[in-house]
CSV table of C-alpha atoms in Angstrom, one decimal:
chain,number,residue,atom,x,y,z
A,109,UNK,CA,2.4,-31.4,-45.7
A,110,UNK,CA,5.9,-30.6,-45.9
A,111,UNK,CA,5.5,-29.2,-49.5
A,112,UNK,CA,2.7,-26.9,-48.3
A,113,UNK,CA,4.8,-25.3,-45.8
A,114,UNK,CA,7.6,-25.0,-48.3
A,115,UNK,CA,5.5,-23.3,-50.8
A,116,UNK,CA,3.9,-21.2,-48.1
A,117,UNK,CA,7.2,-20.2,-47.0
A,118,UNK,CA,8.3,-19.3,-50.4
A,119,UNK,CA,5.4,-17.0,-51.0
A,120,UNK,CA,6.0,-15.2,-47.5
A,121,UNK,CA,9.6,-14.6,-48.6
A,122,UNK,CA,8.5,-13.1,-51.8
A,123,UNK,CA,6.0,-10.9,-50.3
A,124,UNK,CA,8.4,-9.5,-47.5
A,125,UNK,CA,6.8,-6.4,-46.9
A,126,UNK,CA,3.3,-7.7,-46.5
A,127,UNK,CA,4.6,-10.5,-44.2
A,128,UNK,CA,6.5,-8.3,-41.8
A,129,UNK,CA,3.6,-5.9,-41.3
A,130,UNK,CA,1.2,-8.9,-40.6
A,131,UNK,CA,3.9,-10.4,-38.2
A,132,UNK,CA,4.4,-7.0,-36.4
A,133,UNK,CA,0.6,-6.5,-35.7
A,134,UNK,CA,0.0,-9.9,-34.7
A,135,UNK,CA,3.2,-9.8,-32.3
A,136,UNK,CA,2.2,-6.4,-30.8
A,137,UNK,CA,-1.5,-7.5,-30.0
A,138,UNK,CA,-0.1,-10.5,-28.4
A,139,UNK,CA,2.7,-8.8,-26.3
A,140,UNK,CA,1.1,-5.8,-25.0
A,141,UNK,CA,-1.1,-7.1,-22.4
A,142,UNK,CA,1.6,-9.4,-21.0
A,143,UNK,CA,4.0,-6.5,-21.0
A,144,UNK,CA,1.7,-4.3,-19.1
A,145,UNK,CA,1.2,-6.9,-16.7
A,146,UNK,CA,5.0,-7.6,-16.2
A,147,UNK,CA,5.5,-4.0,-15.6
A,148,UNK,CA,2.6,-3.7,-13.1
A,149,UNK,CA,4.0,-6.6,-11.2
A,150,UNK,CA,7.5,-5.1,-11.2
A,151,UNK,CA,5.8,-1.9,-9.8
A,152,UNK,CA,4.0,-3.7,-7.2
A,153,UNK,CA,7.0,-5.4,-5.9
A,154,UNK,CA,9.1,-2.4,-5.7
A,155,UNK,CA,6.6,-0.4,-4.2
A,156,UNK,CA,5.7,-3.1,-1.6
A,157,UNK,CA,9.5,-3.9,-0.7
A,158,UNK,CA,10.1,-0.1,0.0
A,159,UNK,CA,7.0,0.2,2.0
A,160,UNK,CA,7.5,-3.1,3.9
A,161,UNK,CA,10.9,-2.2,4.8
A,162,UNK,CA,9.7,0.8,6.7
A,163,UNK,CA,7.6,-0.2,9.6
A,164,UNK,CA,6.3,3.0,11.1
A,165,UNK,CA,6.3,6.7,9.8
A,166,UNK,CA,5.5,9.7,11.9
A,167,UNK,CA,5.0,13.2,10.2
A,168,UNK,CA,2.4,16.1,10.6
A,169,UNK,CA,-1.3,15.3,10.6
A,170,UNK,CA,-2.7,15.5,7.1
A,171,UNK,CA,-2.6,13.1,4.1
A,172,UNK,CA,-1.2,9.8,5.0
A,173,UNK,CA,-0.6,9.1,1.3
A,174,UNK,CA,1.4,12.3,0.7
A,175,UNK,CA,3.4,11.6,4.0
A,176,UNK,CA,4.2,8.2,2.7
A,177,UNK,CA,5.0,9.1,-0.8
A,178,UNK,CA,7.2,12.1,0.4
A,179,UNK,CA,9.1,10.0,2.9
A,180,UNK,CA,9.6,6.9,0.9
A,181,UNK,CA,9.9,8.1,-2.7
A,182,UNK,CA,10.8,11.9,-2.6
A,183,UNK,CA,8.7,12.6,-5.5
A,184,UNK,CA,5.9,14.4,-4.3
A,185,UNK,CA,4.9,17.9,-2.9
A,186,UNK,CA,6.6,18.0,0.6
A,187,UNK,CA,3.9,17.5,3.2
A,188,UNK,CA,3.6,20.0,6.0
A,189,UNK,CA,6.8,19.8,8.1
A,190,UNK,CA,6.9,18.5,11.7
A,191,UNK,CA,9.4,19.3,14.4
A,192,UNK,CA,12.7,17.6,15.7
A,193,UNK,CA,10.7,17.2,18.9
A,194,UNK,CA,9.0,14.3,17.4
A,195,UNK,CA,12.6,12.6,17.2
A,196,UNK,CA,13.1,13.2,20.8
A,197,UNK,CA,9.6,12.0,21.7
A,198,UNK,CA,10.1,8.8,19.9
A,199,UNK,CA,13.6,8.2,21.4
A,200,UNK,CA,12.4,9.1,25.0
A,201,UNK,CA,9.7,6.3,24.7
A,202,UNK,CA,12.4,3.7,24.4
A,203,UNK,CA,10.1,1.7,22.0
A,204,UNK,CA,11.8,2.6,18.6
A,205,UNK,CA,14.8,4.1,17.0
A,206,UNK,CA,13.9,7.4,15.0
A,207,UNK,CA,15.3,8.2,11.7
A,208,UNK,CA,14.4,12.0,10.8
A,209,UNK,CA,14.1,12.8,7.1
A,210,UNK,CA,13.9,16.4,5.5
A,211,UNK,CA,13.1,16.2,2.0
A,212,UNK,CA,11.8,19.7,1.3
A,213,UNK,CA,14.5,20.9,-1.4
A,214,UNK,CA,15.4,19.8,-4.9
A,215,UNK,CA,18.6,20.2,-6.6
A,216,UNK,CA,18.7,20.4,-10.5
A,217,UNK,CA,15.6,18.4,-10.4
A,218,UNK,CA,16.8,15.6,-8.0
A,219,UNK,CA,15.5,15.3,-4.4
A,220,UNK,CA,17.9,16.9,-1.9
A,221,UNK,CA,17.4,14.9,1.3
A,222,UNK,CA,18.5,15.8,4.7
A,223,UNK,CA,19.3,12.5,6.8
A,224,UNK,CA,21.5,10.9,9.3
A,225,UNK,CA,24.1,8.5,8.8
A,226,UNK,CA,21.9,6.1,10.4
A,227,UNK,CA,19.5,6.4,7.4
A,228,UNK,CA,22.1,5.3,5.0
A,229,UNK,CA,22.9,2.2,7.0
A,230,UNK,CA,19.1,1.6,7.3
A,231,UNK,CA,18.6,1.6,3.6
A,232,UNK,CA,21.8,-0.4,3.0
A,233,UNK,CA,23.5,2.7,1.2
A,234,UNK,CA,27.1,2.3,0.8
A,235,UNK,CA,29.6,4.7,-1.1
A,236,UNK,CA,30.8,3.0,-4.3
A,237,UNK,CA,33.3,5.9,-4.7
A,238,UNK,CA,34.5,8.2,-2.1
A,239,UNK,CA,32.9,8.3,1.4
A,240,UNK,CA,29.9,9.4,3.3
A,241,UNK,CA,29.3,13.1,4.4
A,242,UNK,CA,31.1,13.9,7.5
A,243,UNK,CA,31.3,17.7,7.5
A,244,UNK,CA,28.9,20.7,6.9
A,245,UNK,CA,28.3,21.3,3.3
A,246,UNK,CA,29.2,17.6,2.2
A,247,UNK,CA,26.8,15.5,0.2
A,248,UNK,CA,26.6,11.9,-1.2
A,249,UNK,CA,24.8,11.3,-4.5
A,250,UNK,CA,22.9,8.3,-5.6
A,251,UNK,CA,24.0,6.4,-8.7
A,252,UNK,CA,21.5,7.8,-11.2
A,253,UNK,CA,21.7,11.3,-10.0
A,254,UNK,CA,25.5,11.1,-10.4
A,255,UNK,CA,25.2,9.9,-13.8
A,256,UNK,CA,22.6,12.6,-14.7
A,257,UNK,CA,24.7,15.2,-13.1
A,258,UNK,CA,28.0,13.9,-14.3
A,259,UNK,CA,29.4,14.3,-10.9
A,260,UNK,CA,32.3,12.3,-9.0
A,261,UNK,CA,33.9,12.9,-5.6
A,262,UNK,CA,35.5,16.1,-5.2
A,263,UNK,CA,33.1,18.0,-7.5
A,264,UNK,CA,30.8,20.5,-6.2
A,265,UNK,CA,27.3,21.2,-6.7
A,266,UNK,CA,25.0,24.5,-6.2
A,267,UNK,CA,21.9,24.3,-4.6
A,268,UNK,CA,18.8,25.7,-6.3
A,269,UNK,CA,17.2,28.8,-4.8
A,270,UNK,CA,13.6,28.5,-4.1
A,271,UNK,CA,12.9,32.0,-5.5
A,272,UNK,CA,15.4,33.7,-7.9
A,273,UNK,CA,13.3,37.2,-7.1
A,274,UNK,CA,13.6,36.8,-3.5
A,275,UNK,CA,16.5,39.2,-2.6
A,276,UNK,CA,16.1,38.5,1.0
A,277,UNK,CA,15.9,34.9,0.6
A,278,UNK,CA,18.5,32.4,1.4
A,279,UNK,CA,21.7,32.1,-0.8
A,280,UNK,CA,22.5,28.9,-2.7
A,281,UNK,CA,24.8,26.7,-0.9
A,282,UNK,CA,27.9,25.2,-2.6
A,283,UNK,CA,27.9,21.3,-1.7
A,284,UNK,CA,31.0,19.3,-1.8
A,285,UNK,CA,30.6,15.8,-3.2
A,286,UNK,CA,31.9,13.5,-0.8
A,287,UNK,CA,31.0,10.1,-2.6
A,288,UNK,CA,28.8,8.4,-4.9
A,289,UNK,CA,26.3,5.7,-3.5
A,290,UNK,CA,26.5,2.1,-5.0
A,291,UNK,CA,23.2,1.4,-7.1
A,292,UNK,CA,20.5,0.4,-4.8
A,293,UNK,CA,17.4,0.1,-7.3
A,294,UNK,CA,15.4,2.2,-5.2
A,295,UNK,CA,14.3,6.0,-5.2
A,296,UNK,CA,17.6,6.6,-3.1
A,297,UNK,CA,19.6,6.2,-6.5
A,298,UNK,CA,17.9,9.5,-7.8
A,299,UNK,CA,18.6,11.6,-4.6
A,300,UNK,CA,21.2,13.7,-3.2
A,301,UNK,CA,21.8,13.2,0.6
A,302,UNK,CA,23.1,15.8,2.9
A,303,UNK,CA,23.4,16.0,6.9
A,304,UNK,CA,20.4,17.5,8.6
A,305,UNK,CA,22.4,20.3,9.6
A,306,UNK,CA,23.4,21.4,6.1
A,307,UNK,CA,19.6,21.2,5.1
A,308,UNK,CA,18.9,23.7,7.9
A,309,UNK,CA,21.6,25.9,6.7
A,310,UNK,CA,19.8,25.8,3.3
A,311,UNK,CA,16.6,26.5,5.1
A,312,UNK,CA,18.2,29.6,6.5
A,313,UNK,CA,18.3,28.4,10.3
A,314,UNK,CA,22.1,28.3,10.3
A,315,UNK,CA,24.7,30.6,8.6
A,316,UNK,CA,28.2,32.0,8.6
A,317,UNK,CA,29.2,35.6,8.6
A,318,UNK,CA,32.6,35.6,6.8
A,319,UNK,CA,31.4,37.0,3.4
A,320,UNK,CA,29.4,39.8,5.0
A,321,UNK,CA,30.8,43.2,5.4
A,322,UNK,CA,30.3,45.6,8.3
A,323,UNK,CA,29.6,49.4,7.8
A,324,UNK,CA,30.5,51.6,10.9
A,325,UNK,CA,30.3,49.0,13.5
A,326,UNK,CA,30.7,45.1,13.6
A,327,UNK,CA,27.0,44.9,14.7
A,328,UNK,CA,25.8,46.8,11.6
A,329,UNK,CA,26.0,44.1,8.9
A,330,UNK,CA,25.2,45.1,5.3
A,331,UNK,CA,25.7,43.8,1.9
A,332,UNK,CA,28.3,45.3,-0.4
A,333,UNK,CA,29.8,44.3,-3.7
A,334,UNK,CA,32.1,42.0,-1.8
A,335,UNK,CA,29.2,39.8,-1.0
A,336,UNK,CA,29.4,36.4,-2.6
A,337,UNK,CA,26.3,35.1,-4.4
A,338,UNK,CA,26.5,31.8,-2.6
A,339,UNK,CA,27.7,30.3,0.7
A,340,UNK,CA,30.3,27.8,0.6
A,341,UNK,CA,31.4,25.9,3.8
A,342,UNK,CA,35.2,25.2,3.9
A,343,UNK,CA,37.4,23.8,6.8
A,344,UNK,CA,38.5,27.5,7.2
A,345,UNK,CA,34.9,29.0,7.9
A,346,UNK,CA,33.2,26.0,9.1
A,347,UNK,CA,33.7,27.0,12.8
A,348,UNK,CA,31.8,30.2,12.1
A,349,UNK,CA,28.6,28.5,11.1
A,350,UNK,CA,25.9,28.4,13.9
A,351,UNK,CA,22.4,28.0,14.4
A,352,UNK,CA,19.7,30.1,16.0
A,353,UNK,CA,16.7,29.0,17.8
A,354,UNK,CA,15.5,25.9,19.9
A,355,UNK,CA,16.9,22.7,17.9
A,356,UNK,CA,13.8,20.9,18.8
A,357,UNK,CA,11.5,23.3,16.7
A,358,UNK,CA,13.5,22.9,13.5
A,359,UNK,CA,11.6,21.2,10.5
A,360,UNK,CA,11.7,17.7,9.4
A,361,UNK,CA,9.6,16.2,6.8
A,362,UNK,CA,9.0,12.7,8.7
A,363,UNK,CA,10.6,10.4,11.0
A,364,UNK,CA,11.0,6.9,10.3
A,365,UNK,CA,10.3,4.7,13.5
A,366,UNK,CA,12.2,1.3,14.0
A,367,UNK,CA,10.1,-0.3,16.9
A,368,UNK,CA,12.0,-2.9,18.8
A,369,UNK,CA,9.3,-5.6,18.5
A,370,UNK,CA,5.5,-5.6,18.0
A,371,UNK,CA,4.5,-4.7,21.4
A,372,UNK,CA,6.7,-1.5,21.0
A,373,UNK,CA,5.0,-0.8,17.7
A,374,UNK,CA,1.6,-1.1,19.1
A,375,UNK,CA,2.5,1.1,22.2
A,376,UNK,CA,3.8,3.7,20.1
A,377,UNK,CA,1.0,3.8,17.7
A,378,UNK,CA,-1.1,4.3,20.7
A,379,UNK,CA,0.7,7.6,21.5
A,380,UNK,CA,-0.7,9.1,18.1
A,381,UNK,CA,-4.2,8.2,18.7
A,382,UNK,CA,-5.4,11.6,19.9
A,383,UNK,CA,-7.0,13.9,17.3
A,384,UNK,CA,-5.6,16.9,18.9
A,385,UNK,CA,-2.1,15.7,18.4
A,386,UNK,CA,-0.3,17.7,15.6
A,387,UNK,CA,1.4,14.7,14.5
A,388,UNK,CA,0.3,11.3,13.1
A,389,UNK,CA,1.7,7.8,12.6
A,390,UNK,CA,1.0,5.6,9.5
A,391,UNK,CA,2.1,2.0,8.4
A,392,UNK,CA,3.6,2.6,5.0
A,393,UNK,CA,2.8,-1.0,4.1
A,394,UNK,CA,-1.1,-0.3,4.4
A,395,UNK,CA,-0.7,2.8,2.5
A,396,UNK,CA,1.1,1.1,-0.3
A,397,UNK,CA,-1.5,-1.4,-0.5
A,398,UNK,CA,-4.3,0.9,-0.7
A,399,UNK,CA,-2.6,2.7,-3.7
A,400,UNK,CA,-1.8,-0.6,-5.5
A,401,UNK,CA,-5.4,-1.4,-5.2
A,402,UNK,CA,-6.4,1.8,-7.2
A,403,UNK,CA,-3.5,0.9,-9.6
A,404,UNK,CA,-5.0,-2.5,-10.0
A,405,UNK,CA,-8.5,-1.0,-10.9
A,406,UNK,CA,-6.8,1.3,-13.6
A,407,UNK,CA,-4.8,-2.0,-14.7
A,408,UNK,CA,-8.4,-3.8,-15.1
A,409,UNK,CA,-9.6,-0.8,-17.1
A,410,UNK,CA,-6.5,-0.9,-19.3
A,411,UNK,CA,-7.1,-4.9,-19.9
A,412,UNK,CA,-10.6,-4.0,-21.1
A,413,UNK,CA,-9.4,-1.3,-23.4
A,414,UNK,CA,-6.7,-3.6,-24.7
A,415,UNK,CA,-9.2,-6.6,-25.2
A,416,UNK,CA,-11.3,-4.3,-27.5
A,417,UNK,CA,-8.4,-2.7,-29.4
A,418,UNK,CA,-6.8,-6.0,-29.8
A,419,UNK,CA,-10.2,-7.4,-31.1
A,420,UNK,CA,-10.4,-4.7,-33.6
A,421,UNK,CA,-6.8,-5.2,-34.7
A,422,UNK,CA,-7.4,-8.9,-35.2
A,423,UNK,CA,-10.4,-8.0,-37.3
A,424,UNK,CA,-8.3,-5.6,-39.3
A,425,UNK,CA,-5.7,-8.4,-39.8
A,426,UNK,CA,-8.3,-10.6,-41.0
A,427,UNK,CA,-9.8,-8.3,-43.4
A,428,UNK,CA,-6.2,-7.5,-44.9
A,429,UNK,CA,-5.8,-11.4,-45.2
A,430,UNK,CA,-9.1,-11.9,-46.8
A,431,UNK,CA,-8.6,-9.1,-49.2
A,432,UNK,CA,-5.2,-10.4,-50.0
A,433,UNK,CA,-6.9,-13.8,-51.1
A,434,UNK,CA,-9.1,-11.9,-53.3
A,435,UNK,CA,-6.1,-10.3,-55.1
A,436,UNK,CA,-4.5,-13.8,-55.4
A,437,UNK,CA,-7.7,-15.3,-56.8
A,438,UNK,CA,-6.1,-15.9,-60.3
A,439,UNK,CA,-3.0,-17.5,-58.5
A,440,UNK,CA,-5.0,-19.8,-56.7
A,441,UNK,CA,-7.2,-20.6,-59.8
A,442,UNK,CA,-4.0,-21.3,-61.6
A,443,UNK,CA,-2.9,-23.7,-58.9
A,444,UNK,CA,-6.4,-25.5,-59.4
A,445,UNK,CA,-5.9,-25.7,-63.0
A,446,UNK,CA,-2.7,-27.4,-62.6
A,447,UNK,CA,-4.3,-30.2,-60.8
A,448,UNK,CA,-4.4,-29.5,-57.3
A,449,UNK,CA,-7.5,-30.0,-55.2
A,450,UNK,CA,-9.4,-27.3,-53.4
A,451,UNK,CA,-8.1,-29.0,-50.2
A,452,UNK,CA,-4.5,-28.5,-51.3
A,453,UNK,CA,-5.2,-24.8,-51.9
A,454,UNK,CA,-6.8,-24.6,-48.3
A,455,UNK,CA,-3.8,-26.4,-47.0
A,456,UNK,CA,-1.4,-23.7,-48.7
A,457,UNK,CA,-3.5,-21.0,-47.1
A,458,UNK,CA,-3.4,-22.7,-43.7
A,459,UNK,CA,0.3,-23.3,-43.7
A,460,UNK,CA,0.7,-19.6,-44.5
A,461,UNK,CA,-1.6,-18.7,-41.6
A,462,UNK,CA,0.5,-21.1,-39.2
A,463,UNK,CA,3.8,-19.6,-40.4
A,464,UNK,CA,2.6,-16.1,-39.6
A,465,UNK,CA,1.2,-17.0,-36.3
A,466,UNK,CA,4.7,-19.0,-35.5
A,467,UNK,CA,6.8,-16.1,-36.5
A,468,UNK,CA,4.5,-13.5,-34.5
A,469,UNK,CA,4.6,-15.9,-31.3
A,470,UNK,CA,8.5,-15.8,-31.4
A,471,UNK,CA,8.5,-12.1,-31.6
A,472,UNK,CA,5.9,-11.9,-28.9
A,473,UNK,CA,7.9,-13.8,-26.6
A,474,UNK,CA,11.0,-11.9,-27.3
A,475,UNK,CA,9.3,-8.7,-26.7
A,476,UNK,CA,7.7,-10.2,-23.4
A,477,UNK,CA,10.9,-11.3,-22.2
A,478,UNK,CA,12.8,-8.2,-23.1
A,479,UNK,CA,10.3,-6.2,-20.8
A,480,UNK,CA,10.5,-8.5,-18.0
A,481,UNK,CA,14.4,-8.4,-18.0
A,482,UNK,CA,14.2,-4.7,-17.9
A,483,UNK,CA,10.8,-4.1,-16.1
A,484,UNK,CA,12.6,-3.5,-12.7
A,485,UNK,CA,14.7,-0.5,-14.2
A,486,UNK,CA,11.8,0.7,-16.3
A,487,UNK,CA,9.5,1.1,-13.4
A,488,UNK,CA,12.1,2.7,-11.5
A,489,UNK,CA,13.0,5.2,-14.1
A,490,UNK,CA,9.3,5.8,-15.4
A,491,UNK,CA,7.2,5.4,-12.3
A,492,UNK,CA,8.9,5.6,-9.0
A,493,UNK,CA,11.8,8.0,-9.6
């Protein structure tokens, strides 16, 4: 038997191109389903971990899925805004601690999220370089966003105008990078975080007057060539920035509620049962489970497709192997004329098949292990971010 494998090995080495094609085809057929399930398992773990760490979420009444995805992953169209009054409502109940989020804007393709320092502490986000934001106009950047934008503490970042043709719109705000956050392996890595008040300045609810010129009287404010095309908040002009209107009416995307115990969570959910209430409360773990059930249905469909594609590929490989035996008919007949029995020829062919399957299995295991090793960052980059 050892001689059979030696002759088979020498034959496969002589036909290197054909051997590699068969090995790669077999390894891909075997590794694709396992790699797909590894990625789905990693996606499930990441989505559930993010959702399970967020017990309750309050936002404007509408799609619970949109509210959850926007508040947890920052990668969907912002849901209708709610008001800061919801933060006061939750705090006044005494049942939970509110964490407001305003994730309406994007900056150079990355989510620009207005939060409080409590949010950074809640998510375990700590600066790896620099410090957290402390003044108006400062920001901290997630690890992936910093790498993509090539930023470091001390650099500046200009916000993206919502409409370049809106001359009466809000000017871009020049943000100062206060720090770079350590990698958290979550959607926070791709986000840029600012203080809520800085977000409201970008919204146009707060402003300073230093770059505007007056014509005739101090109350007659007009734009002239000295008007800068962006607003920059500096230690010298920060005192001139102010807000108009009732702060309780300022917009936010959602409020993360951290109930003190299960009873407090139940009581707080009872506050939002009325259909006339403009706000709703959702449990992100339940929303994530519902989304994953739909993902698993898609996964079952992919399994069925891969089964048919794999079967067709195996038949194609079998056909190639059969045709190669026909091409080797004279060679096999020569072996028979040299005194070898038909069983010896069959053992040679079987040894070739075993060697091909063995090599394909090794490559298949290596590919699956590679996907499992990088499944978490792959899912983070391709799906969640």
